[in-house]
PDB file of C-alpha atoms and ligand atoms in Angstrom:
ATOM      1  CA  MET A  11      -0.915  -5.956   6.886  1.00 97.00           C
ATOM      2  CA  VAL A  12       0.926  -3.546   4.617  1.00 98.00           C
ATOM      3  CA  LEU A  13       1.517  -3.713   0.862  1.00 98.00           C
ATOM      4  CA  ILE A  14       4.463  -1.693  -0.422  1.00 97.00           C
ATOM      5  CA  GLY A  15       6.270  -1.616  -3.759  1.00 95.00           C
ATOM      6  CA  PRO A  16       7.176   0.696  -6.620  1.00 90.00           C
ATOM      7  CA  GLY A  17       4.519   2.719  -8.428  1.00 84.00           C
ATOM      8  CA  GLY A  18       2.877   0.793 -11.242  1.00 85.00           C
ATOM      9  CA  VAL A  19       3.541  -2.599  -9.681  1.00 91.00           C
ATOM     10  CA  GLY A  20      -0.192  -3.202  -9.205  1.00 92.00           C
ATOM     11  CA  LYS A  21      -0.570  -2.773  -5.429  1.00 94.00           C
ATOM     12  CA  GLY A  22      -3.943  -1.058  -5.759  1.00 92.00           C
ATOM     13  CA  THR A  23      -5.446  -3.823  -7.890  1.00 93.00           C
ATOM     14  CA  LEU A  24      -3.983  -6.458  -5.584  1.00 97.00           C
ATOM     15  CA  ALA A  25      -5.405  -4.730  -2.514  1.00 97.00           C
ATOM     16  CA  ARG A  26      -8.873  -4.682  -4.071  1.00 95.00           C
ATOM     17  CA  ARG A  27      -8.641  -8.367  -5.079  1.00 97.00           C
ATOM     18  CA  LEU A  28      -7.454  -9.320  -1.582  1.00 98.00           C
ATOM     19  CA  VAL A  29     -10.430  -7.719   0.158  1.00 97.00           C
ATOM     20  CA  ALA A  30     -12.816  -9.103  -2.468  1.00 98.00           C
ATOM     21  CA  LYS A  31     -11.589 -12.632  -1.772  1.00 98.00           C
ATOM     22  CA  ASP A  32     -11.114 -12.431   2.006  1.00 98.00           C
ATOM     23  CA  ALA A  33     -14.066 -11.245   4.086  1.00 96.00           C
ATOM     24  CA  HIS A  34     -11.793 -10.785   7.127  1.00 97.00           C
ATOM     25  CA  LEU A  35      -9.566  -8.221   5.451  1.00 98.00           C
ATOM     26  CA  TRP A  36     -10.486  -4.540   5.654  1.00 98.00           C
ATOM     27  CA  LEU A  37      -8.884  -2.040   3.264  1.00 97.00           C
ATOM     28  CA  SER A  38      -8.151   1.412   4.641  1.00 97.00           C
ATOM     29  CA  LYS A  39      -9.012   4.297   2.326  1.00 96.00           C
ATOM     30  CA  SER A  40      -6.210   6.862   2.177  1.00 97.00           C
ATOM     31  CA  TRP A  41      -6.402  10.610   1.860  1.00 98.00           C
ATOM     32  CA  THR A  42      -4.378  12.390  -0.806  1.00 98.00           C
ATOM     33  CA  THR A  43      -3.807  15.880  -2.171  1.00 98.00           C
ATOM     34  CA  ARG A  44      -2.959  14.426  -5.606  1.00 96.00           C
ATOM     35  CA  ARG A  45      -5.351  15.212  -8.436  1.00 95.00           C
ATOM     36  CA  ARG A  46      -7.595  12.427  -9.616  1.00 94.00           C
ATOM     37  CA  ARG A  47      -6.324  10.645 -12.748  1.00 89.00           C
ATOM     38  CA  SER A  48      -8.587  10.409 -15.781  1.00 88.00           C
ATOM     39  CA  THR A  49      -8.516   6.627 -15.320  1.00 85.00           C
ATOM     40  CA  GLU A  50      -9.844   6.890 -11.729  1.00 90.00           C
ATOM     41  CA  ASP A  51     -13.504   7.070 -10.706  1.00 93.00           C
ATOM     42  CA  GLY A  52     -12.899   8.951  -7.447  1.00 93.00           C
ATOM     43  CA  SER A  53     -13.397   5.991  -5.105  1.00 92.00           C
ATOM     44  CA  GLU A  54      -9.655   5.226  -4.927  1.00 91.00           C
ATOM     45  CA  TYR A  55      -8.871   7.949  -2.374  1.00 96.00           C
ATOM     46  CA  HIS A  56     -10.460  10.600  -0.276  1.00 97.00           C
ATOM     47  CA  PHE A  57      -9.233  13.476  -2.520  1.00 98.00           C
ATOM     48  CA  VAL A  58      -8.702  16.706  -0.551  1.00 98.00           C
ATOM     49  CA  ASP A  59      -6.845  20.012  -0.903  1.00 98.00           C
ATOM     50  CA  ARG A  60      -3.591  20.672   0.956  1.00 98.00           C
ATOM     51  CA  ALA A  61      -5.143  22.906   3.616  1.00 98.00           C
ATOM     52  CA  THR A  62      -7.693  20.225   4.528  1.00 98.00           C
ATOM     53  CA  PHE A  63      -4.943  17.586   4.697  1.00 98.00           C
ATOM     54  CA  GLU A  64      -2.689  19.774   6.849  1.00 98.00           C
ATOM     55  CA  LYS A  65      -5.557  20.488   9.250  1.00 98.00           C
ATOM     56  CA  ALA A  66      -6.150  16.725   9.584  1.00 98.00           C
ATOM     57  CA  ILE A  67      -2.424  16.254  10.401  1.00 98.00           C
ATOM     58  CA  ASP A  68      -2.683  18.926  13.117  1.00 98.00           C
ATOM     59  CA  ASP A  69      -5.814  17.269  14.472  1.00 98.00           C
ATOM     60  CA  GLY A  70      -3.926  13.940  14.790  1.00 98.00           C
ATOM     61  CA  ARG A  71      -6.210  12.144  12.375  1.00 98.00           C
ATOM     62  CA  PHE A  72      -3.537  10.042  10.627  1.00 98.00           C
ATOM     63  CA  LEU A  73      -1.902   6.767  11.619  1.00 97.00           C
ATOM     64  CA  GLU A  74       0.852   7.758   9.181  1.00 98.00           C
ATOM     65  CA  TRP A  75       1.320  10.244   6.381  1.00 98.00           C
ATOM     66  CA  ALA A  76       4.066  11.110   3.904  1.00 97.00           C
ATOM     67  CA  GLU A  77       4.891  13.456   1.077  1.00 97.00           C
ATOM     68  CA  PHE A  78       5.481  11.586  -2.144  1.00 92.00           C
ATOM     69  CA  ASN A  79       6.229  13.171  -5.512  1.00 86.00           C
ATOM     70  CA  GLY A  80       4.961  16.556  -4.307  1.00 93.00           C
ATOM     71  CA  ASN A  81       1.659  15.259  -2.911  1.00 97.00           C
ATOM     72  CA  LEU A  82       0.559  14.293   0.568  1.00 98.00           C
ATOM     73  CA  TYR A  83      -0.813  10.814   1.288  1.00 98.00           C
ATOM     74  CA  GLY A  84      -2.084   9.542   4.620  1.00 98.00           C
ATOM     75  CA  THR A  85      -3.864   6.710   6.385  1.00 98.00           C
ATOM     76  CA  PRO A  86      -6.617   7.954   8.685  1.00 98.00           C
ATOM     77  CA  ASN A  87      -6.583   6.305  12.116  1.00 97.00           C
ATOM     78  CA  PRO A  88      -8.250   3.000  11.233  1.00 94.00           C
ATOM     79  CA  GLU A  89     -11.725   2.275  12.573  1.00 94.00           C
ATOM     80  CA  PRO A  90     -12.298  -1.248  11.262  1.00 96.00           C
ATOM     81  CA  PRO A  91     -15.248  -3.438  12.214  1.00 95.00           C
ATOM     82  CA  ASN A  92     -14.572  -6.275  14.683  1.00 95.00           C
ATOM     83  CA  ASP A  93     -12.771  -9.426  13.676  1.00 93.00           C
ATOM     84  CA  VAL A  94     -10.852  -8.177  10.634  1.00 97.00           C
ATOM     85  CA  ASP A  95      -7.227  -7.618   9.721  1.00 97.00           C
ATOM     86  CA  VAL A  96      -6.453  -4.125   8.462  1.00 97.00           C
ATOM     87  CA  LEU A  97      -4.842  -3.805   5.031  1.00 98.00           C
ATOM     88  CA  LEU A  98      -2.826  -0.720   4.035  1.00 98.00           C
ATOM     89  CA  GLU A  99      -1.512  -0.029   0.542  1.00 97.00           C
ATOM     90  CA  ILE A 100       1.088   2.712   1.016  1.00 97.00           C
ATOM     91  CA  GLU A 101       4.576   3.888   0.103  1.00 94.00           C
ATOM     92  CA  VAL A 102       7.685   3.010   2.039  1.00 94.00           C
ATOM     93  CA  GLN A 103       8.092   6.063   4.338  1.00 95.00           C
ATOM     94  CA  GLY A 104       4.564   5.473   5.592  1.00 97.00           C
ATOM     95  CA  ALA A 105       5.269   1.772   6.087  1.00 97.00           C
ATOM     96  CA  GLU A 106       8.289   2.709   8.241  1.00 95.00           C
ATOM     97  CA  GLN A 107       5.997   4.779  10.484  1.00 97.00           C
ATOM     98  CA  VAL A 108       3.438   1.961  10.711  1.00 97.00           C
ATOM     99  CA  ARG A 109       6.152  -0.526  11.625  1.00 95.00           C
ATOM    100  CA  ARG A 110       7.361   1.751  14.458  1.00 94.00           C
ATOM    101  CA  GLN A 111       3.847   2.016  15.889  1.00 93.00           C
ATOM    102  CA  ARG A 112       2.789  -1.552  15.183  1.00 93.00           C
ATOM    103  CA  PRO A 113       5.807  -3.882  15.300  1.00 93.00           C
ATOM    104  CA  ASP A 114       3.417  -6.772  14.596  1.00 93.00           C
ATOM    105  CA  ALA A 115       2.522  -5.326  11.169  1.00 95.00           C
ATOM    106  CA  VAL A 116       3.328  -7.760   8.357  1.00 97.00           C
ATOM    107  CA  VAL A 117       4.867  -5.997   5.366  1.00 98.00           C
ATOM    108  CA  PHE A 118       4.670  -7.443   1.847  1.00 98.00           C
ATOM    109  CA  LEU A 119       6.980  -6.010  -0.820  1.00 98.00           C
ATOM    110  CA  ILE A 120       5.320  -6.346  -4.215  1.00 97.00           C
ATOM    111  CA  MET A 121       7.876  -6.714  -7.008  1.00 95.00           C
ATOM    112  CA  PRO A 122       7.442  -6.198 -10.752  1.00 93.00           C
ATOM    113  CA  PRO A 123       8.251  -9.168 -13.020  1.00 92.00           C
ATOM    114  CA  SER A 124      10.688  -6.826 -14.817  1.00 91.00           C
ATOM    115  CA  LEU A 125      11.489  -3.113 -15.120  1.00 88.00           C
ATOM    116  CA  GLU A 126      10.200  -3.136 -18.720  1.00 89.00           C
ATOM    117  CA  GLU A 127       6.820  -4.362 -17.537  1.00 89.00           C
ATOM    118  CA  LEU A 128       6.749  -1.716 -14.804  1.00 89.00           C
ATOM    119  CA  GLU A 129       7.360   1.039 -17.371  1.00 88.00           C
ATOM    120  CA  GLU A 130       4.617  -0.361 -19.574  1.00 89.00           C
ATOM    121  CA  ARG A 131       2.129  -0.402 -16.668  1.00 87.00           C
ATOM    122  CA  LEU A 132       2.976   3.176 -15.647  1.00 86.00           C
ATOM    123  CA  ARG A 133       2.442   4.388 -19.213  1.00 87.00           C
ATOM    124  CA  SER A 134      -0.798   2.495 -19.690  1.00 86.00           C
ATOM    125  CA  ARG A 135      -2.452   4.177 -16.702  1.00 79.00           C
ATOM    126  CA  GLY A 136      -2.002   7.558 -18.353  1.00 78.00           C
ATOM    127  CA  ASP A 137       0.859   9.025 -16.315  1.00 79.00           C
ATOM    128  CA  HIS A 138       2.838  11.825 -17.994  1.00 83.00           C
ATOM    129  CA  ASP A 139       6.218  10.983 -19.515  1.00 88.00           C
ATOM    130  CA  GLU A 140       8.085  13.012 -16.901  1.00 88.00           C
ATOM    131  CA  HIS A 141       6.214  11.297 -14.105  1.00 85.00           C
ATOM    132  CA  VAL A 142       6.933   7.847 -15.569  1.00 88.00           C
ATOM    133  CA  LYS A 143      10.657   8.717 -15.717  1.00 89.00           C
ATOM    134  CA  PHE A 144      10.612   9.956 -12.119  1.00 86.00           C
ATOM    135  CA  ARG A 145       8.834   6.841 -10.874  1.00 85.00           C
ATOM    136  CA  LEU A 146      11.252   4.557 -12.717  1.00 89.00           C
ATOM    137  CA  SER A 147      14.275   6.438 -11.399  1.00 89.00           C
ATOM    138  CA  SER A 148      13.016   6.051  -7.820  1.00 85.00           C
ATOM    139  CA  THR A 149      12.278   2.320  -8.219  1.00 89.00           C
ATOM    140  CA  PRO A 150      15.712   0.987  -7.084  1.00 89.00           C
ATOM    141  CA  ILE A 151      15.609   3.040  -3.881  1.00 88.00           C
ATOM    142  CA  GLU A 152      11.997   2.059  -3.159  1.00 88.00           C
ATOM    143  CA  LEU A 153      12.935  -1.596  -3.609  1.00 91.00           C
ATOM    144  CA  ALA A 154      16.050  -1.289  -1.423  1.00 93.00           C
ATOM    145  CA  LYS A 155      14.143   0.406   1.435  1.00 93.00           C
ATOM    146  CA  GLY A 156      11.270  -2.006   0.962  1.00 95.00           C
ATOM    147  CA  ARG A 157      13.541  -5.030   1.332  1.00 95.00           C
ATOM    148  CA  VAL A 158      14.670  -3.790   4.744  1.00 94.00           C
ATOM    149  CA  LEU A 159      11.077  -3.580   5.984  1.00 95.00           C
ATOM    150  CA  ALA A 160       9.380  -6.459   4.264  1.00 97.00           C
ATOM    151  CA  SER A 161       8.716  -9.856   5.789  1.00 96.00           C
ATOM    152  CA  TYR A 162       7.697 -11.231   2.387  1.00 98.00           C
ATOM    153  CA  GLU A 163       8.588 -10.416  -1.222  1.00 97.00           C
ATOM    154  CA  VAL A 164       6.022 -11.377  -3.839  1.00 97.00           C
ATOM    155  CA  VAL A 165       6.368 -10.989  -7.615  1.00 97.00           C
ATOM    156  CA  ASN A 166       3.176  -9.658  -9.190  1.00 97.00           C
ATOM    157  CA  ASP A 167       3.320 -11.595 -12.447  1.00 95.00           C
ATOM    158  CA  ASP A 168      -0.405 -12.372 -12.496  1.00 96.00           C
ATOM    159  CA  VAL A 169      -2.930 -10.635 -10.246  1.00 96.00           C
ATOM    160  CA  GLU A 170      -4.981 -13.733  -9.389  1.00 97.00           C
ATOM    161  CA  ARG A 171      -1.943 -15.908  -8.689  1.00 98.00           C
ATOM    162  CA  THR A 172      -0.283 -13.191  -6.606  1.00 98.00           C
ATOM    163  CA  THR A 173      -3.510 -12.550  -4.663  1.00 98.00           C
ATOM    164  CA  ASP A 174      -3.722 -16.258  -3.826  1.00 98.00           C
ATOM    165  CA  GLU A 175      -0.067 -16.384  -2.789  1.00 98.00           C
ATOM    166  CA  ILE A 176      -0.563 -13.481  -0.355  1.00 98.00           C
ATOM    167  CA  LEU A 177      -3.793 -14.988   0.984  1.00 98.00           C
ATOM    168  CA  SER A 178      -2.126 -18.310   1.672  1.00 98.00           C
ATOM    169  CA  ILE A 179       0.665 -16.558   3.615  1.00 98.00           C
ATOM    170  CA  LEU A 180      -1.980 -14.617   5.518  1.00 97.00           C
ATOM    171  CA  GLU A 181      -3.845 -17.814   6.400  1.00 96.00           C
ATOM    172  CA  GLU A 182      -0.624 -19.312   7.756  1.00 96.00           C
ATOM    173  CA  LEU A 183      -0.036 -16.208   9.884  1.00 96.00           C
ATOM    174  CA  ARG A 184      -3.592 -16.332  11.219  1.00 95.00           C
ATOM    175  CA  GLN A 185      -3.134 -19.985  12.062  1.00 95.00           C
ATOM    176  CA  ARG A 186       0.010 -19.148  14.037  1.00 93.00           C
ATOM    177  CA  ARG A 187      -1.813 -16.318  15.813  1.00 90.00           C
ATOM    178  CA  ARG A 188      -4.558 -18.758  16.866  1.00 89.00           C
ATOM    179  CA  THR A 189      -2.037 -21.268  18.223  1.00 88.00           C
ATOM    180  CA  PRO A 190       0.787 -19.253  19.793  1.00 73.00           C
ATOM    181  CA  SER A 191       3.841 -21.318  20.729  1.00 70.00           C
ATOM    182  CA  LYS A 192       3.911 -22.324  24.397  1.00 59.00           C
ATOM    183  CA  LYS A 193       6.215 -20.446  26.721  1.00 56.00           C
ATOM    184  CA  GLU A 194       8.603 -22.451  28.970  1.00 48.00           C
TER     185      GLU A 194
HETATM  186  P1  LIG B   3      -0.509   7.026  -6.515  1.00 68.94           P
HETATM  187  O1  LIG B   3      -0.400   8.515  -6.654  1.00 68.94           O
HETATM  188  O2  LIG B   3       0.191   6.307  -7.635  1.00 68.94           O
HETATM  189  O3  LIG B   3      -1.927   6.572  -6.307  1.00 68.94           O
HETATM  190  O4  LIG B   3       0.261   6.630  -5.181  1.00 68.94           O
HETATM  191  C1  LIG B   3       1.588   7.005  -4.980  1.00 68.94           C
HETATM  192  C2  LIG B   3       2.161   6.214  -3.833  1.00 68.94           C
HETATM  193  O5  LIG B   3       1.516   6.614  -2.619  1.00 68.94           O
HETATM  194  C3  LIG B   3       1.936   4.720  -3.957  1.00 68.94           C
HETATM  195  O6  LIG B   3       3.156   4.063  -3.632  1.00 68.94           O
HETATM  196  C4  LIG B   3       0.865   4.429  -2.923  1.00 68.94           C
HETATM  197  O7  LIG B   3       0.985   3.119  -2.377  1.00 68.94           O
HETATM  198  C5  LIG B   3       1.192   5.462  -1.872  1.00 68.94           C
HETATM  199  N1  LIG B   3       0.094   5.733  -0.950  1.00 68.94           N
HETATM  200  C6  LIG B   3      -1.238   5.617  -1.165  1.00 68.94           C
HETATM  201  N2  LIG B   3      -1.916   5.909  -0.049  1.00 68.94           N
HETATM  202  C7  LIG B   3      -0.997   6.199   0.911  1.00 68.94           C
HETATM  203  C8  LIG B   3      -1.072   6.535   2.294  1.00 68.94           C
HETATM  204  O8  LIG B   3      -2.139   6.643   2.900  1.00 68.94           O
HETATM  205  N3  LIG B   3       0.103   6.754   2.936  1.00 68.94           N
HETATM  206  C9  LIG B   3       1.309   6.638   2.320  1.00 68.94           C
HETATM  207  N4  LIG B   3       2.395   6.853   3.056  1.00 68.94           N
HETATM  208  N5  LIG B   3       1.414   6.308   1.033  1.00 68.94           N
HETATM  209  C10 LIG B   3       0.285   6.088   0.334  1.00 68.94           C
END
């Protein structure tokens, strides 16, 4: 299961709420070369330098990786416990790679209620002005690419409501997986 959507849309918070509410969802922890934000406690990513990241690429340790806004981000090959669905919270180039390797991956595009709200959220997490402008300018393209990939589009107007909407879709998908349609 993959969450994509423009920066500031609240994917990270949603991902954490989803795994808190669903014991059969397992959130992958990404690697990044980005510097930790002052608002982060260090648990959000495995923060590494570029040389360490590049060595891990060469060693084949990533399911997918991408360069985004000058930093590298990657999903280590998942090693989940039994009986869980894997949740990834990544950007769209990475989601394209996941989809190629796992055509059964279900992609959710998380949408902002409005562009004004997105700008407000980016500013409130302490991003620099230039970075906020860059992220906003790349939003239309992220949304357009995301729409091509996504099976579901969900507006994140309220974290709890949106979490519940995604969980109810997930339950429906699990139900279908348990009772596959009969072949002729
Ligand atoms: P941020 O720097 O704001 O935490 O993340 C920037 C973007 O990178 C977000 O869209 C986030 O979803 C994405 N991202 C986080 N982890 C990964 C990853 O492992 N792989 C890819 N491709 N993107 C990621």
